[in-house]
PDB file of C-alpha atoms in Angstrom:
ATOM      1  CA  ALA A 795      13.778  12.819  56.933  1.00 50.00           C
ATOM      2  CA  ASP A 796      16.640  13.207  59.418  1.00 56.00           C
ATOM      3  CA  LEU A 797      18.722  10.968  57.179  1.00 56.00           C
ATOM      4  CA  VAL A 798      18.091  13.287  54.217  1.00 56.00           C
ATOM      5  CA  ILE A 799      19.119  16.308  56.292  1.00 55.00           C
ATOM      6  CA  LEU A 800      22.229  14.496  57.530  1.00 56.00           C
ATOM      7  CA  ALA A 801      23.025  13.267  54.017  1.00 58.00           C
ATOM      8  CA  LEU A 802      22.952  16.871  52.830  1.00 57.00           C
ATOM      9  CA  GLY A 803      25.420  17.747  55.597  1.00 57.00           C
ATOM     10  CA  VAL A 804      23.104  20.233  57.284  1.00 55.00           C
ATOM     11  CA  ARG A 805      23.864  21.148  60.872  1.00 60.00           C
ATOM     12  CA  PRO A 806      20.785  21.545  63.101  1.00 57.00           C
ATOM     13  CA  ASP A 807      21.411  25.272  63.592  1.00 60.00           C
ATOM     14  CA  THR A 808      21.325  25.901  59.824  1.00 74.00           C
ATOM     15  CA  THR A 809      18.574  23.481  58.862  1.00 75.00           C
ATOM     16  CA  LEU A 810      15.924  26.115  58.212  1.00 77.00           C
ATOM     17  CA  ALA A 811      18.161  28.344  56.096  1.00 80.00           C
ATOM     18  CA  LYS A 812      19.503  25.463  54.033  1.00 83.00           C
ATOM     19  CA  THR A 813      16.044  23.969  53.626  1.00 86.00           C
ATOM     20  CA  ALA A 814      14.700  27.324  52.436  1.00 86.00           C
ATOM     21  CA  GLY A 815      17.588  27.557  49.975  1.00 88.00           C
ATOM     22  CA  LEU A 816      16.872  24.073  48.680  1.00 92.00           C
ATOM     23  CA  PHE A 817      13.167  24.926  48.333  1.00 93.00           C
ATOM     24  CA  ALA A 818      14.131  28.004  46.307  1.00 92.00           C
ATOM     25  CA  VAL A 819      16.289  25.866  44.006  1.00 93.00           C
ATOM     26  CA  VAL A 820      13.478  23.342  43.533  1.00 96.00           C
ATOM     27  CA  GLY A 821      11.027  26.202  42.923  1.00 95.00           C
ATOM     28  CA  ALA A 822      13.317  27.658  40.236  1.00 96.00           C
ATOM     29  CA  PHE A 823      13.719  24.164  38.746  1.00 96.00           C
ATOM     30  CA  HIS A 824       9.940  23.744  38.515  1.00 96.00           C
ATOM     31  CA  PHE A 825       9.467  27.247  37.130  1.00 96.00           C
ATOM     32  CA  ALA A 826      12.115  26.726  34.446  1.00 97.00           C
ATOM     33  CA  LEU A 827      10.659  23.365  33.404  1.00 96.00           C
ATOM     34  CA  ARG A 828       6.982  24.219  33.925  1.00 95.00           C
ATOM     35  CA  ARG A 829       6.004  23.834  30.254  1.00 95.00           C
ATOM     36  CA  LYS A 830       7.202  20.219  30.113  1.00 95.00           C
ATOM     37  CA  PHE A 831       5.678  19.408  33.508  1.00 95.00           C
ATOM     38  CA  LEU A 832       2.342  20.930  32.476  1.00 95.00           C
ATOM     39  CA  LEU A 833       2.373  19.173  29.112  1.00 95.00           C
ATOM     40  CA  ILE A 834       2.909  15.716  30.601  1.00 95.00           C
ATOM     41  CA  SER A 835       0.330  16.441  33.321  1.00 92.00           C
ATOM     42  CA  MET A 836      -2.395  17.930  31.134  1.00 92.00           C
ATOM     43  CA  ASP A 837      -1.944  16.039  27.858  1.00 94.00           C
ATOM     44  CA  GLU A 838       0.270  12.975  28.135  1.00 94.00           C
ATOM     45  CA  ALA A 839      -0.692  11.736  24.664  1.00 95.00           C
ATOM     46  CA  GLU A 840       0.437  15.026  23.089  1.00 95.00           C
ATOM     47  CA  ALA A 841       3.679  14.899  25.069  1.00 95.00           C
ATOM     48  CA  GLU A 842       4.379  11.404  23.742  1.00 95.00           C
ATOM     49  CA  ARG A 843       3.490  12.546  20.202  1.00 96.00           C
ATOM     50  CA  GLN A 844       6.067  15.339  20.562  1.00 95.00           C
ATOM     51  CA  GLY A 845       8.701  12.798  21.612  1.00 95.00           C
ATOM     52  CA  VAL A 846       8.841  13.843  25.265  1.00 94.00           C
ATOM     53  CA  ARG A 847      10.210  11.095  27.507  1.00 95.00           C
ATOM     54  CA  VAL A 848       7.249  11.115  29.891  1.00 95.00           C
ATOM     55  CA  ARG A 849       8.723   8.672  32.418  1.00 96.00           C
ATOM     56  CA  LEU A 850      11.894  10.747  32.751  1.00 96.00           C
ATOM     57  CA  TRP A 851       9.930  13.969  33.251  1.00 95.00           C
ATOM     58  CA  ASP A 852       7.607  12.235  35.716  1.00 95.00           C
ATOM     59  CA  PHE A 853      10.678  11.049  37.632  1.00 96.00           C
ATOM     60  CA  LEU A 854      12.145  14.571  37.712  1.00 96.00           C
ATOM     61  CA  PHE A 855       8.873  16.045  38.923  1.00 96.00           C
ATOM     62  CA  TYR A 856       8.081  13.449  41.566  1.00 96.00           C
ATOM     63  CA  GLY A 857      11.694  13.158  42.707  1.00 96.00           C
ATOM     64  CA  SER A 858      11.918  16.885  43.395  1.00 96.00           C
ATOM     65  CA  PHE A 859       8.422  16.884  44.891  1.00 94.00           C
ATOM     66  CA  GLY A 860       9.365  14.000  47.200  1.00 95.00           C
ATOM     67  CA  LEU A 861      12.510  15.811  48.308  1.00 94.00           C
ATOM     68  CA  VAL A 862      10.528  18.911  49.268  1.00 94.00           C
ATOM     69  CA  VAL A 863       7.887  16.913  51.141  1.00 94.00           C
ATOM     70  CA  THR A 864      10.538  14.855  52.938  1.00 92.00           C
ATOM     71  CA  LEU A 865      12.271  18.000  54.155  1.00 90.00           C
ATOM     72  CA  ALA A 866       9.068  19.919  54.983  1.00 92.00           C
ATOM     73  CA  VAL A 867       7.421  17.270  57.172  1.00 92.00           C
ATOM     74  CA  PRO A 868      10.003  17.362  60.019  1.00 88.00           C
ATOM     75  CA  ILE A 869       9.775  21.156  60.091  1.00 88.00           C
ATOM     76  CA  ALA A 870       6.011  21.673  59.830  1.00 90.00           C
ATOM     77  CA  GLY A 871       4.443  18.279  60.493  1.00 93.00           C
ATOM     78  CA  VAL A 872       2.689  15.817  58.250  1.00 95.00           C
ATOM     79  CA  LEU A 873      -0.842  17.193  58.727  1.00 96.00           C
ATOM     80  CA  LEU A 874       0.155  20.749  57.906  1.00 96.00           C
ATOM     81  CA  VAL A 875       2.249  19.803  54.858  1.00 96.00           C
ATOM     82  CA  PHE A 876      -0.445  17.609  53.329  1.00 96.00           C
ATOM     83  CA  SER A 877      -3.184  20.092  54.195  1.00 97.00           C
ATOM     84  CA  TYR A 878      -1.272  22.750  52.260  1.00 97.00           C
ATOM     85  CA  LEU A 879      -0.867  20.331  49.357  1.00 96.00           C
ATOM     86  CA  ILE A 880      -4.499  19.284  49.144  1.00 97.00           C
ATOM     87  CA  VAL A 881      -6.931  21.850  50.578  1.00 98.00           C
ATOM     88  CA  PRO A 882      -6.070  24.943  48.477  1.00 98.00           C
ATOM     89  CA  ALA A 883      -6.003  22.859  45.278  1.00 96.00           C
ATOM     90  CA  VAL A 884      -9.374  21.247  45.988  1.00 97.00           C
ATOM     91  CA  SER A 885     -10.833  24.639  46.889  1.00 97.00           C
ATOM     92  CA  ALA A 886      -9.644  26.097  43.598  1.00 97.00           C
ATOM     93  CA  MET A 887     -11.026  23.170  41.609  1.00 96.00           C
ATOM     94  CA  LEU A 888     -14.496  23.979  42.918  1.00 96.00           C
ATOM     95  CA  PHE A 889     -14.526  27.298  41.071  1.00 95.00           C
ATOM     96  CA  SER A 890     -12.520  27.086  37.859  1.00 95.00           C
ATOM     97  CA  GLU A 891     -11.174  24.855  35.111  1.00 94.00           C
ATOM     98  CA  ARG A 892      -8.445  27.312  34.106  1.00 95.00           C
ATOM     99  CA  LEU A 893      -4.985  26.751  35.597  1.00 93.00           C
ATOM    100  CA  GLY A 894      -4.123  30.405  36.228  1.00 94.00           C
ATOM    101  CA  VAL A 895      -7.412  31.056  37.998  1.00 96.00           C
ATOM    102  CA  ARG A 896      -6.966  27.899  40.065  1.00 96.00           C
ATOM    103  CA  LEU A 897      -3.501  29.023  41.125  1.00 95.00           C
ATOM    104  CA  ALA A 898      -4.800  32.447  42.159  1.00 97.00           C
ATOM    105  CA  ILE A 899      -7.693  30.937  44.127  1.00 97.00           C
ATOM    106  CA  GLY A 900      -5.508  28.297  45.784  1.00 97.00           C
ATOM    107  CA  TRP A 901      -2.739  30.703  46.748  1.00 97.00           C
ATOM    108  CA  SER A 902      -5.236  33.271  48.046  1.00 97.00           C
ATOM    109  CA  MET A 903      -7.180  30.683  50.017  1.00 97.00           C
ATOM    110  CA  GLY A 904      -3.991  29.217  51.491  1.00 97.00           C
ATOM    111  CA  ALA A 905      -2.577  32.611  52.460  1.00 97.00           C
ATOM    112  CA  PHE A 906      -5.842  33.913  53.915  1.00 97.00           C
ATOM    113  CA  THR A 907      -6.627  30.823  55.979  1.00 97.00           C
ATOM    114  CA  SER A 908      -2.997  30.636  57.144  1.00 96.00           C
ATOM    115  CA  ALA A 909      -3.151  34.216  58.381  1.00 96.00           C
ATOM    116  CA  ILE A 910      -6.406  33.494  60.201  1.00 98.00           C
ATOM    117  CA  GLY A 911      -4.900  30.330  61.688  1.00 97.00           C
ATOM    118  CA  VAL A 912      -1.802  32.128  62.939  1.00 96.00           C
ATOM    119  CA  TYR A 913      -3.939  34.923  64.403  1.00 97.00           C
ATOM    120  CA  LEU A 914      -6.287  32.489  66.176  1.00 97.00           C
ATOM    121  CA  SER A 915      -3.309  30.493  67.424  1.00 96.00           C
ATOM    122  CA  TYR A 916      -1.850  33.644  68.951  1.00 96.00           C
ATOM    123  CA  LEU A 917      -5.180  34.920  70.264  1.00 97.00           C
ATOM    124  CA  TRP A 918      -6.212  31.675  71.961  1.00 97.00           C
ATOM    125  CA  ASP A 919      -2.713  30.292  72.681  1.00 96.00           C
ATOM    126  CA  LEU A 920      -3.238  27.202  70.508  1.00 96.00           C
ATOM    127  CA  PRO A 921      -0.688  25.105  68.608  1.00 95.00           C
ATOM    128  CA  THR A 922      -0.053  26.958  65.347  1.00 95.00           C
ATOM    129  CA  GLY A 923       0.147  23.978  62.981  1.00 95.00           C
ATOM    130  CA  ALA A 924      -3.057  22.382  64.229  1.00 96.00           C
ATOM    131  CA  THR A 925      -4.863  25.721  64.147  1.00 96.00           C
ATOM    132  CA  ILE A 926      -3.817  26.336  60.540  1.00 97.00           C
ATOM    133  CA  VAL A 927      -4.940  22.818  59.557  1.00 97.00           C
ATOM    134  CA  THR A 928      -8.306  23.525  61.198  1.00 98.00           C
ATOM    135  CA  THR A 929      -8.720  26.880  59.444  1.00 98.00           C
ATOM    136  CA  LEU A 930      -7.790  25.298  56.101  1.00 98.00           C
ATOM    137  CA  GLY A 931     -10.491  22.679  56.672  1.00 97.00           C
ATOM    138  CA  ALA A 932     -13.013  25.315  57.735  1.00 98.00           C
ATOM    139  CA  GLY A 933     -12.135  27.368  54.662  1.00 97.00           C
ATOM    140  CA  LEU A 934     -12.720  24.362  52.413  1.00 97.00           C
ATOM    141  CA  LEU A 935     -16.093  23.714  54.034  1.00 97.00           C
ATOM    142  CA  LEU A 936     -17.039  27.378  53.654  1.00 97.00           C
ATOM    143  CA  LEU A 937     -16.007  27.468  49.989  1.00 96.00           C
ATOM    144  CA  SER A 938     -17.868  24.199  49.343  1.00 96.00           C
ATOM    145  CA  GLY A 939     -20.993  25.800  50.786  1.00 96.00           C
ATOM    146  CA  VAL A 940     -20.499  28.896  48.628  1.00 95.00           C
ATOM    147  CA  ARG A 941     -20.085  26.676  45.567  1.00 95.00           C
ATOM    148  CA  GLN A 942     -23.301  24.807  46.363  1.00 94.00           C
ATOM    149  CA  LEU A 943     -25.198  28.073  46.781  1.00 93.00           C
ATOM    150  CA  THR A 944     -23.847  29.473  43.503  1.00 90.00           C
ATOM    151  CA  ARG A 945     -24.796  26.267  41.652  1.00 88.00           C
ATOM    152  CA  ARG A 946     -28.372  26.497  42.918  1.00 86.00           C
ATOM    153  CA  ALA A 947     -28.590  30.158  41.946  1.00 83.00           C
ATOM    154  CA  ALA A 948     -27.309  29.456  38.402  1.00 70.00           C
TER     155      ALA A 948
END
């Protein structure tokens, strides 16, 4: 990851600002190309039928995704980055099949558990990253329990 930062010519004192700028560019890239990315992810056969070059679009998606992960891990740590990637998405999948609803659930769950983690870290003088990872895990367990209870009631 340090090699990527050095290759981009980022000085240590500007790493966070430049990384945030790069994340914004990648976010805009994904937003602008979201229809193609969603098509190849949700219905690859239809994408191929429409003449979409699936391998190229996969490369663009995973290349930009890999760049973001590579730059985020030295800043936040591997456990925190991968917890943010996995836990909110799995939590959302417990409750909905619809993409928009999943996004709302995942973002809400991630934001809420992050706020709790930061608060508990401050309150008990704990490492912030590890506390957020723990609250994400606890949130997933709690939501899994809620899902089990709602299944039994239905």
